XYZ file of C-alpha atoms in Angstrom:
508
model
C 8.209 25.576 10.691
C 7.240 23.210 13.408
C 8.210 19.537 11.697
C 4.946 17.171 12.535
C 2.996 14.531 11.117
C -0.022 16.392 10.221
C -2.917 14.559 12.818
C -4.849 11.228 11.783
C -1.587 10.545 9.999
C -1.713 6.775 9.103
C 0.759 4.671 10.853
C 0.966 1.005 9.900
C 2.471 -2.095 7.820
C 2.193 -3.838 4.514
C 1.719 -7.258 3.374
C 0.435 -9.500 0.633
C -2.132 -12.050 0.899
C 0.504 -14.650 -1.528
C 3.034 -13.666 1.441
C 1.091 -14.400 4.558
C -1.973 -16.090 4.051
C -0.854 -20.370 3.239
C -3.885 -22.197 2.465
C -3.434 -22.106 -0.943
C -5.919 -24.945 -1.415
C -8.370 -24.264 1.659
C -11.207 -22.447 1.683
C -12.498 -23.269 -1.567
C -9.091 -20.790 -2.809
C -7.780 -22.039 -6.370
C -4.932 -22.001 -7.658
C -3.025 -18.890 -8.915
C 0.500 -17.841 -10.353
C 2.083 -17.004 -7.189
C 1.892 -20.582 -5.683
C 4.342 -21.401 -8.482
C 7.288 -19.122 -7.486
C 10.087 -21.281 -6.603
C 12.457 -21.018 -3.614
C 15.679 -18.924 -4.431
C 18.266 -19.633 -1.494
C 22.012 -17.702 -1.324
C 23.104 -21.003 -2.757
C 21.317 -21.024 -6.146
C 21.856 -16.854 -6.060
C 25.772 -18.061 -5.635
C 26.117 -20.547 -8.059
C 23.454 -19.481 -10.474
C 22.981 -16.182 -10.723
C 19.859 -14.193 -8.735
C 17.507 -12.918 -11.266
C 19.427 -14.642 -14.490
C 16.988 -15.202 -16.947
C 17.914 -19.178 -16.864
C 16.747 -19.159 -13.214
C 13.353 -17.384 -12.593
C 12.595 -16.747 -9.366
C 8.593 -16.973 -10.273
C 7.835 -19.791 -13.303
C 7.598 -18.190 -16.721
C 7.314 -20.832 -19.183
C 4.356 -23.494 -19.607
C 6.531 -26.301 -19.257
C 7.979 -25.164 -15.225
C 4.239 -24.780 -14.575
C 3.477 -28.182 -15.876
C 6.330 -30.093 -14.193
C 5.181 -27.512 -10.885
C 1.789 -29.004 -11.422
C 3.110 -32.476 -11.884
C 5.782 -32.653 -9.462
C 5.482 -30.432 -6.542
C 7.775 -32.496 -4.571
C 10.799 -31.690 -6.649
C 10.304 -28.075 -5.879
C 10.328 -25.429 -2.703
C 7.205 -23.696 -3.045
C 6.948 -21.633 -0.122
C 4.364 -18.896 -1.039
C 1.797 -21.992 -0.582
C 2.087 -22.477 3.009
C 2.590 -18.481 3.367
C 2.889 -18.106 7.357
C -0.459 -19.017 8.194
C -2.002 -15.871 8.050
C -4.983 -17.767 6.816
C -5.143 -19.356 10.114
C -4.054 -17.182 12.673
C -5.371 -13.670 10.998
C -6.790 -12.824 14.890
C -3.364 -12.979 16.899
C -1.504 -10.944 13.775
C -3.994 -8.508 13.803
C -4.403 -8.238 18.127
C -0.205 -7.566 17.898
C -0.605 -5.175 14.859
C -3.097 -2.888 17.163
C -0.639 -3.645 19.619
C 1.719 -1.388 17.924
C -0.827 1.160 17.558
C -1.471 0.529 13.757
C -3.965 3.167 11.998
C -4.000 1.124 8.811
C -3.287 -1.869 7.407
C -2.209 -2.319 3.661
C -3.223 -5.976 2.450
C -4.213 -7.279 -0.245
C -7.287 -10.103 -1.861
C -6.126 -13.364 -3.384
C -7.980 -13.148 -6.490
C -8.425 -17.192 -6.491
C -9.997 -17.424 -3.211
C -12.539 -14.877 -3.982
C -13.195 -16.116 -7.721
C -11.368 -19.475 -7.807
C -10.914 -19.923 -11.164
C -11.096 -16.065 -11.853
C -13.914 -15.857 -14.044
C -16.313 -18.602 -12.298
C -20.402 -17.660 -13.080
C -20.537 -16.916 -9.081
C -17.851 -15.692 -6.216
C -17.095 -17.979 -4.006
C -18.987 -17.460 -0.712
C -16.600 -19.311 1.641
C -13.539 -16.300 0.616
C -15.636 -13.556 0.668
C -17.045 -14.609 4.746
C -13.053 -14.525 5.295
C -12.297 -11.514 4.352
C -15.249 -9.572 5.872
C -13.362 -11.737 9.032
C -10.605 -9.916 8.090
C -11.947 -6.586 7.938
C -13.986 -7.163 11.009
C -11.603 -7.722 13.158
C -9.567 -4.968 11.984
C -12.316 -2.503 12.863
C -12.401 -3.664 15.942
C -9.156 -2.357 16.299
C -9.670 1.154 14.988
C -7.681 -0.107 12.011
C -8.552 1.138 8.432
C -7.842 -1.416 5.770
C -6.086 -0.426 2.478
C -6.597 -3.463 -0.063
C -4.879 -4.045 -3.231
C -6.774 -5.719 -5.501
C -4.205 -7.311 -7.569
C -0.717 -8.225 -5.542
C 1.658 -10.435 -7.857
C -1.704 -13.115 -7.617
C -3.503 -13.778 -11.102
C -5.286 -16.632 -10.743
C -3.671 -19.636 -12.863
C -6.927 -20.346 -15.298
C -7.091 -17.196 -16.733
C -3.085 -17.297 -17.257
C -3.468 -20.984 -18.959
C -6.529 -20.431 -20.861
C -6.319 -16.674 -21.783
C -2.627 -16.162 -21.277
C -3.698 -13.685 -18.083
C -4.071 -9.717 -18.998
C -2.352 -10.161 -22.640
C -6.249 -10.855 -23.583
C -9.201 -8.503 -23.015
C -10.830 -11.571 -20.978
C -8.840 -10.992 -18.232
C -9.304 -7.150 -18.112
C -13.449 -8.433 -17.937
C -12.764 -10.959 -15.380
C -10.341 -8.428 -12.938
C -13.345 -5.758 -13.060
C -16.396 -8.128 -12.501
C -14.056 -9.277 -9.315
C -13.054 -5.878 -8.537
C -16.835 -4.838 -8.609
C -18.022 -7.910 -6.567
C -15.750 -6.997 -3.766
C -16.259 -3.670 -3.666
C -20.428 -3.717 -3.493
C -19.444 -6.124 -0.491
C -17.600 -4.214 1.581
C -18.283 -1.089 1.013
C -18.016 0.805 4.204
C -15.558 -1.662 5.629
C -13.189 -0.395 2.914
C -12.361 3.217 2.300
C -8.860 3.024 0.575
C -8.438 0.966 -2.528
C -5.230 -0.134 -5.189
C -5.619 -1.580 -8.235
C -2.245 -3.378 -9.294
C 0.840 -3.317 -6.571
C 3.974 -2.328 -8.388
C 2.677 -2.297 -11.802
C 5.823 -1.461 -13.683
C 6.838 -4.890 -12.452
C 4.424 -6.027 -15.551
C 7.725 -5.513 -17.468
C 9.942 -8.123 -14.590
C 7.181 -10.420 -13.221
C 5.283 -10.994 -16.376
C 3.839 -14.771 -14.889
C 3.127 -14.014 -11.343
C 1.636 -10.011 -11.772
C 0.195 -10.191 -14.632
C -0.482 -13.758 -15.854
C 1.881 -13.882 -19.103
C 3.477 -17.245 -19.593
C 5.531 -18.282 -22.459
C 4.192 -20.227 -25.136
C 3.891 -18.744 -29.015
C 5.262 -15.432 -28.495
C 8.369 -14.957 -31.127
C 10.589 -14.569 -28.753
C 11.411 -15.434 -25.594
C 9.588 -13.523 -22.745
C 12.514 -12.833 -20.160
C 12.407 -11.892 -16.650
C 14.388 -9.205 -17.918
C 12.380 -6.416 -18.666
C 13.761 -5.598 -20.894
C 14.614 -8.832 -22.734
C 12.024 -10.462 -24.611
C 8.471 -9.778 -26.390
C 8.099 -5.953 -25.959
C 5.212 -6.247 -28.082
C 3.239 -8.316 -25.616
C 4.711 -6.940 -22.661
C 3.360 -3.041 -23.138
C -0.193 -4.646 -24.705
C 0.038 -6.290 -21.068
C 0.236 -3.177 -19.202
C -1.974 -1.184 -21.345
C -4.784 -4.020 -20.896
C -3.713 -3.711 -16.901
C -3.979 0.749 -17.567
C -7.316 -0.457 -19.250
C -8.451 -2.456 -16.012
C -7.399 -0.037 -13.468
C -9.145 2.637 -15.000
C -12.487 0.547 -15.464
C -12.300 -0.002 -11.349
C -11.503 3.134 -10.396
C -14.739 4.430 -12.210
C -17.130 1.224 -10.945
C -15.506 2.356 -7.446
C -16.576 5.968 -7.811
C -19.968 4.842 -8.822
C -20.345 1.793 -6.314
C -19.024 4.312 -3.177
C -18.388 7.971 -3.645
C -16.776 7.559 -0.378
C -14.500 5.606 -1.497
C -11.007 6.242 -2.391
C -8.405 4.354 -5.412
C -4.341 4.742 -5.651
C -2.396 2.981 -8.116
C 0.731 1.605 -6.669
C 4.212 1.949 -8.085
C 7.814 0.635 -7.543
C 9.430 3.663 -7.103
C 13.152 4.106 -9.151
C 14.835 6.819 -8.037
C 17.911 7.474 -10.182
C 21.335 9.729 -9.447
C 23.888 10.203 -12.351
C 26.941 8.192 -12.171
C 28.895 11.760 -13.139
C 28.104 15.690 -14.321
C 28.849 14.115 -18.226
C 25.633 15.359 -19.972
C 25.490 11.860 -21.319
C 24.415 11.045 -18.132
C 21.975 13.128 -16.997
C 19.874 11.874 -20.532
C 20.230 8.029 -18.747
C 18.762 9.725 -15.626
C 15.917 11.325 -17.858
C 15.158 8.081 -19.620
C 15.166 5.758 -16.520
C 12.598 8.219 -15.056
C 10.534 8.457 -18.153
C 10.179 5.048 -18.140
C 9.245 4.724 -14.102
C 6.857 7.902 -14.413
C 5.334 5.971 -17.331
C 2.898 4.043 -15.345
C 1.796 6.454 -13.036
C 1.743 9.361 -15.592
C -1.137 7.113 -17.104
C -2.902 6.182 -14.043
C -2.676 9.672 -13.178
C -3.748 11.981 -15.511
C -5.085 9.493 -17.272
C -3.337 9.945 -20.778
C -0.103 8.517 -22.538
C 2.889 10.474 -22.087
C 3.910 12.046 -25.245
C 7.721 10.207 -23.967
C 6.883 7.333 -24.972
C 5.891 7.848 -28.526
C 9.407 7.720 -30.114
C 10.290 4.881 -27.598
C 7.416 2.422 -28.767
C 8.158 3.783 -32.362
C 11.485 2.950 -32.381
C 11.057 -0.288 -30.565
C 8.231 -1.597 -32.722
C 5.547 -1.448 -30.372
C 1.781 -1.145 -31.291
C -0.713 -0.881 -29.309
C -3.869 -2.261 -30.009
C -6.653 -0.104 -28.855
C -10.047 -0.801 -28.697
C -12.362 2.759 -29.406
C -13.359 3.744 -26.098
C -9.822 2.990 -24.221
C -8.413 6.541 -24.651
C -11.939 7.639 -22.924
C -11.796 4.922 -20.717
C -8.207 5.874 -19.331
C -9.119 9.821 -18.562
C -12.127 8.923 -16.861
C -10.415 6.313 -14.696
C -7.785 8.683 -13.295
C -6.321 7.578 -9.767
C -7.267 9.427 -6.334
C -4.435 9.469 -4.853
C -0.773 8.038 -5.429
C 1.008 5.124 -3.940
C 4.782 4.021 -3.846
C 6.948 1.360 -2.740
C 10.231 3.235 -1.848
C 13.633 0.656 -0.802
C 16.635 2.220 -2.726
C 18.014 4.585 -5.298
C 19.655 3.693 -8.847
C 23.283 5.523 -10.389
C 22.885 5.651 -13.735
C 25.358 5.427 -17.132
C 25.041 6.787 -20.489
C 23.896 3.459 -22.408
C 24.241 5.046 -25.653
C 22.158 5.615 -28.974
C 19.722 8.789 -29.371
C 17.286 6.809 -27.016
C 19.284 4.949 -24.035
C 18.779 1.551 -23.090
C 17.410 1.357 -19.825
C 18.984 -0.820 -17.250
C 16.328 -3.268 -16.374
C 17.747 -4.627 -13.315
C 16.617 -4.406 -9.531
C 19.424 -3.915 -8.260
C 22.528 -1.303 -9.832
C 25.247 -2.886 -11.330
C 27.052 0.481 -10.897
C 27.532 0.986 -6.722
C 27.178 4.345 -4.827
C 29.939 4.937 -2.453
C 28.145 7.454 -0.606
C 25.453 5.073 0.709
C 25.771 1.593 3.106
C 23.895 -1.614 1.571
C 21.460 -4.161 2.813
C 22.875 -7.667 3.094
C 21.353 -7.898 -0.099
C 23.036 -5.239 -1.831
C 20.184 -2.647 -1.878
C 21.668 0.851 -0.924
C 20.183 2.864 1.838
C 19.402 6.096 0.859
C 16.603 7.884 3.229
C 17.230 11.376 1.798
C 16.023 9.526 -1.386
C 12.680 9.376 -0.091
C 12.486 12.880 0.763
C 13.394 13.885 -3.226
C 11.354 11.166 -4.794
C 8.212 12.496 -2.255
C 8.934 16.262 -3.503
C 9.249 14.875 -7.364
C 6.118 12.601 -7.504
C 4.047 15.413 -5.505
C 5.265 18.123 -8.177
C 4.650 16.093 -11.113
C 0.743 14.949 -9.759
C -0.487 17.395 -6.828
C -2.248 14.756 -5.746
C -2.238 13.068 -2.196
C 0.895 10.423 -1.478
C 0.760 6.974 0.948
C 3.933 4.925 0.843
C 3.035 1.718 1.064
C 6.113 -0.096 0.891
C 9.384 0.815 2.843
C 11.918 -1.246 4.966
C 14.986 -3.451 5.676
C 15.313 -7.151 4.290
C 18.234 -8.602 7.335
C 19.518 -11.536 8.482
C 17.892 -11.810 12.328
C 19.361 -13.377 15.270
C 18.838 -13.840 18.864
C 21.420 -12.762 21.566
C 21.808 -14.351 24.634
C 18.181 -13.844 26.471
C 16.777 -14.987 23.054
C 15.618 -11.683 22.030
C 16.257 -9.862 18.235
C 18.013 -6.719 18.878
C 16.674 -5.731 15.046
C 18.778 -1.971 15.629
C 19.577 -2.091 12.135
C 16.438 -1.954 11.290
C 15.224 0.636 13.745
C 18.105 2.900 12.249
C 16.891 2.363 8.458
C 12.880 3.424 10.024
C 14.060 6.507 12.451
C 16.639 7.740 9.152
C 13.504 7.198 6.588
C 10.913 8.561 8.786
C 13.238 11.863 9.366
C 12.900 12.176 6.339
C 9.570 11.578 5.511
C 8.842 14.431 8.437
C 11.407 16.672 6.216
C 9.211 16.158 2.932
C 5.784 17.100 4.809
C 7.220 20.008 6.075
C 8.579 20.848 2.392
C 4.672 21.080 2.152
C 4.346 17.509 0.043
C 0.921 15.876 0.592
C 1.578 12.673 2.723
C -1.441 10.915 4.717
C 0.389 7.217 5.822
C 3.335 5.131 5.949
C 2.920 1.553 6.093
C 6.347 -0.445 6.712
C 6.238 -3.363 4.569
C 6.469 -6.798 6.295
C 5.482 -5.843 10.057
C 5.415 -9.323 10.540
C 7.983 -12.073 8.434
C 6.889 -12.910 5.786
C 7.726 -15.265 2.509
C 9.898 -12.903 0.151
C 8.585 -11.658 -3.107
C 11.389 -12.258 -5.186
C 13.105 -15.370 -3.704
C 10.300 -16.709 -1.853
C 12.766 -17.127 1.326
C 12.336 -16.793 5.051
C 15.478 -16.337 5.494
C 15.394 -12.286 4.323
C 13.242 -10.491 6.824
C 11.441 -7.617 7.269
C 9.451 -8.282 10.170
C 9.075 -6.456 13.781
C 7.573 -9.782 14.424
C 9.441 -12.737 14.502
C 8.167 -16.064 12.679
C 9.504 -19.179 13.794
C 9.895 -20.297 10.437
C 12.720 -20.816 7.720
C 13.065 -21.121 3.996
C 11.637 -24.865 3.789
C 8.976 -24.079 6.259
C 10.363 -25.971 9.208
C 9.186 -24.516 12.533
C 6.715 -23.540 15.348
C 5.102 -20.441 13.597
C 5.534 -18.881 16.683
C 4.979 -15.202 16.857
C 7.866 -13.413 19.101
C 8.117 -9.299 19.131
C 11.257 -7.997 17.746
C 13.281 -4.704 19.293
C 11.687 -2.360 16.646
C 8.327 -3.670 17.877
C 8.761 -1.382 20.913
C 10.176 1.370 18.933
C 7.414 1.163 16.765
C 4.816 1.247 19.124
C 6.468 4.390 20.869
C 6.786 6.065 17.286
C 3.433 5.643 16.522
C 2.173 6.880 19.861
C 3.741 9.699 19.960
C 2.954 10.608 15.961
C 6.241 10.876 14.711
C 7.306 12.854 17.144
C 9.731 10.540 19.294
C 12.002 8.694 16.876
C 14.854 8.278 19.857
C 16.094 4.775 19.445
C 15.796 3.777 23.213
C 12.899 0.864 23.367
C 13.774 -2.270 24.942
C 12.449 -5.370 24.295
C 9.287 -5.897 27.436
C 9.359 -9.652 29.194
C 6.065 -10.832 29.707
């Protein structure tokens, strides 16, 4: 069998509005939860702990939000400035087109459309901005894939209703979704509901607008600490919002498709011990849960015991189960960055780890500067497992390498480490397609340097396009091409056939 990529395979890149747009208070935009995500530098990580519950990378309490609003000068809040895509989108899209992008996965800022999230009328200036972005993409033949909510809940909904803990926010989301799906009918064929919906558990503030306050126990940034009842009720409400958005899209534009988005966590057992295999099974269930509901339209059997043993009782309205069944997504999208090692944690129902980076290191895999394992074969494994489970088309909506980039003596960034990462993962993607997995596209996370989601820093760079800006917003914001820019351009031009690392930086 010839190992090739399908004709019309969608190569491209992925970003989020809250990490690139900036202009947080321009064009009628209202404040969003992402505007209150603090900068976590290496010095803070080294001294206070990267994701310690005492150092939340995203604000998680009313007191912290209030202090950030009252004294912004005391906080570094880089997502407010982004990389100024709001003003530079034409230049940036032109660079994406030069690479040969077929798709650009992006998100809308909900509070740019509805400043408070539930306003009587949408903000026309915000709608016009995205009209202009979509028109610019289509000028170059680039298909937009649009995420409705990417860690960017309007702050008013968080403060007044505790975000998606309330059905009011569900209603506001569906109205927002209906507004933009009608407005951009014919301009957007692919939509996603919630970015990495499983991160509701670890980032309740930014991803779902839930703020600590009045909860019977702390709403920790650790997904498996704090008020589980509140977190899983929030998850349920987002499931309902997603399903209702799917139904609306099918009514508004039968030709368009709606997908989900899961942060895929592929797990390996530490040993051959059956107990370690049990832990892997449990961790997998906990990850699959989100896509099982969104793709199959029903709660899976295995969560009942977990809910019972942790005193979690989901409050449902009479039609909720039918809404879920009628609102299954059309395709699956995932972010894939690394794999994890699991060890049995005891008890009949093992407790999940709840960490982004596994405490147990895999001796067979290299790691990034941020401790993320690099496992291209894991991508092939997980794609096969997803397709075997759902038999729905798959789009890789995020894959990438965060690294510290340095200029050489000629003022160029020779980022062969990024090229090696991309090449190895695309090779395994090609193998998965040869296995028979239906994958229709691949988006590199952060084709242009952007603000880190987790730490709000610029030091951790993913882009093939360099942005002259540091963690504190200093710099010219000038864009320049890295070596990986030319590599990806060559790869796309060959539809994935040419993976040799022989690209060179072109001097203009």
